[in-house]
One Martini backbone bead per residue (centre of mass of N, CA, C, O) as a GRO file, in nm:
protein
   74
    1MET     BB    1  -0.479  -1.135  -0.065
    2GLY     BB    2  -0.226  -1.315   0.095
    3VAL     BB    3   0.015  -1.102  -0.058
    4VAL     BB    4  -0.047  -0.812   0.035
    5PHE     BB    5  -0.032  -0.853   0.343
    6GLN     BB    6   0.347  -0.793   0.247
    7LEU     BB    7   0.387  -0.466   0.178
    8PRO     BB    8   0.564  -0.409   0.393
    9VAL     BB    9   0.775  -0.559   0.354
   10ILE     BB   10   0.840  -0.552   0.047
   11VAL     BB   11   0.950  -0.192   0.137
   12PHE     BB   12   1.140  -0.312   0.363
   13VAL     BB   13   1.306  -0.375   0.144
   14LEU     BB   14   1.292  -0.158  -0.099
   15ALA     BB   15   1.454   0.045   0.117
   16ARG     BB   16   1.760  -0.082   0.157
   17LEU     BB   17   1.835  -0.122  -0.103
   18GLY     BB   18   1.690   0.164  -0.242
   19PHE     BB   19   1.423   0.202  -0.443
   20VAL     BB   20   1.217   0.304  -0.186
   21SER     BB   21   1.056   0.596  -0.046
   22SER     BB   22   0.903   0.778   0.111
   23ALA     BB   23   0.831   0.969  -0.063
   24LEU     BB   24   0.768   0.820  -0.339
   25LEU     BB   25   0.491   0.741  -0.190
   26ALA     BB   26   0.369   0.950  -0.107
   27THR     BB   27   0.413   1.100  -0.420
   28TYR     BB   28   0.189   0.820  -0.507
   29ARG     BB   29  -0.099   0.799  -0.348
   30LYS     BB   30  -0.354   0.838  -0.579
   31HIS     BB   31  -0.222   0.601  -0.758
   32ALA     BB   32  -0.246   0.388  -0.517
   33PHE     BB   33  -0.557   0.428  -0.512
   34LEU     BB   34  -0.622   0.364  -0.754
   35VAL     BB   35  -0.481   0.132  -0.756
   36ILE     BB   36  -0.656  -0.037  -0.554
   37MET     BB   37  -0.958  -0.017  -0.673
   38VAL     BB   38  -0.952  -0.164  -0.889
   39VAL     BB   39  -0.850  -0.464  -0.736
   40ALA     BB   40  -1.097  -0.487  -0.589
   41ALA     BB   41  -1.310  -0.450  -0.818
   42ILE     BB   42  -1.212  -0.730  -0.946
   43ILE     BB   43  -1.130  -0.923  -0.631
   44THR     BB   44  -1.500  -0.858  -0.649
   45PRO     BB   45  -1.724  -0.872  -0.611
   46PRO     BB   46  -2.103  -0.644  -0.711
   47ASP     BB   47  -1.982  -0.470  -0.450
   48LEU     BB   48  -1.933  -0.196  -0.194
   49MET     BB   49  -1.900  -0.335   0.093
   50THR     BB   50  -1.663  -0.495  -0.060
   51LEU     BB   51  -1.463  -0.322  -0.163
   52LEU     BB   52  -1.387  -0.214   0.104
   53LEU     BB   53  -1.324  -0.444   0.300
   54VAL     BB   54  -1.090  -0.450   0.105
   55SER     BB   55  -0.936  -0.133   0.021
   56LEU     BB   56  -0.875  -0.069   0.336
   57PRO     BB   57  -0.646  -0.276   0.417
   58LEU     BB   58  -0.445  -0.178   0.188
   59TYR     BB   59  -0.421   0.142   0.244
   60VAL     BB   60  -0.311   0.066   0.487
   61LEU     BB   61  -0.058  -0.040   0.438
   62TYR     BB   62   0.056   0.188   0.255
   63GLU     BB   63   0.072   0.336   0.544
   64VAL     BB   64   0.262   0.177   0.651
   65SER     BB   65   0.455   0.161   0.417
   66ILE     BB   66   0.560   0.392   0.489
   67ARG     BB   67   0.669   0.450   0.728
   68VAL     BB   68   0.873   0.222   0.720
   69ALA     BB   69   1.087   0.377   0.496
   70ARG     BB   70   1.084   0.625   0.724
   71TRP     BB   71   1.253   0.396   0.912
   72VAL     BB   72   1.489   0.317   0.731
   73GLU     BB   73   1.607   0.612   0.687
   74LYS     BB   74   1.684   0.657   1.011
   0.00000   0.00000   0.00000
């Protein structure tokens, strides 16, 4: 779980290298949300509250990663 919190740093490096862009990340936002929900469902016990407590920070980190990629592009 701790590795997932490195998402903005990984996106920063990938954006600096030119592999990802903010437009690409924004385009696949819905897909990323689905993947986040599936991963959160797999790593948590079958409890709705725990699922939300894991998936919400992951989605916020994805949105932060989009902003980081936009900042790198400027």
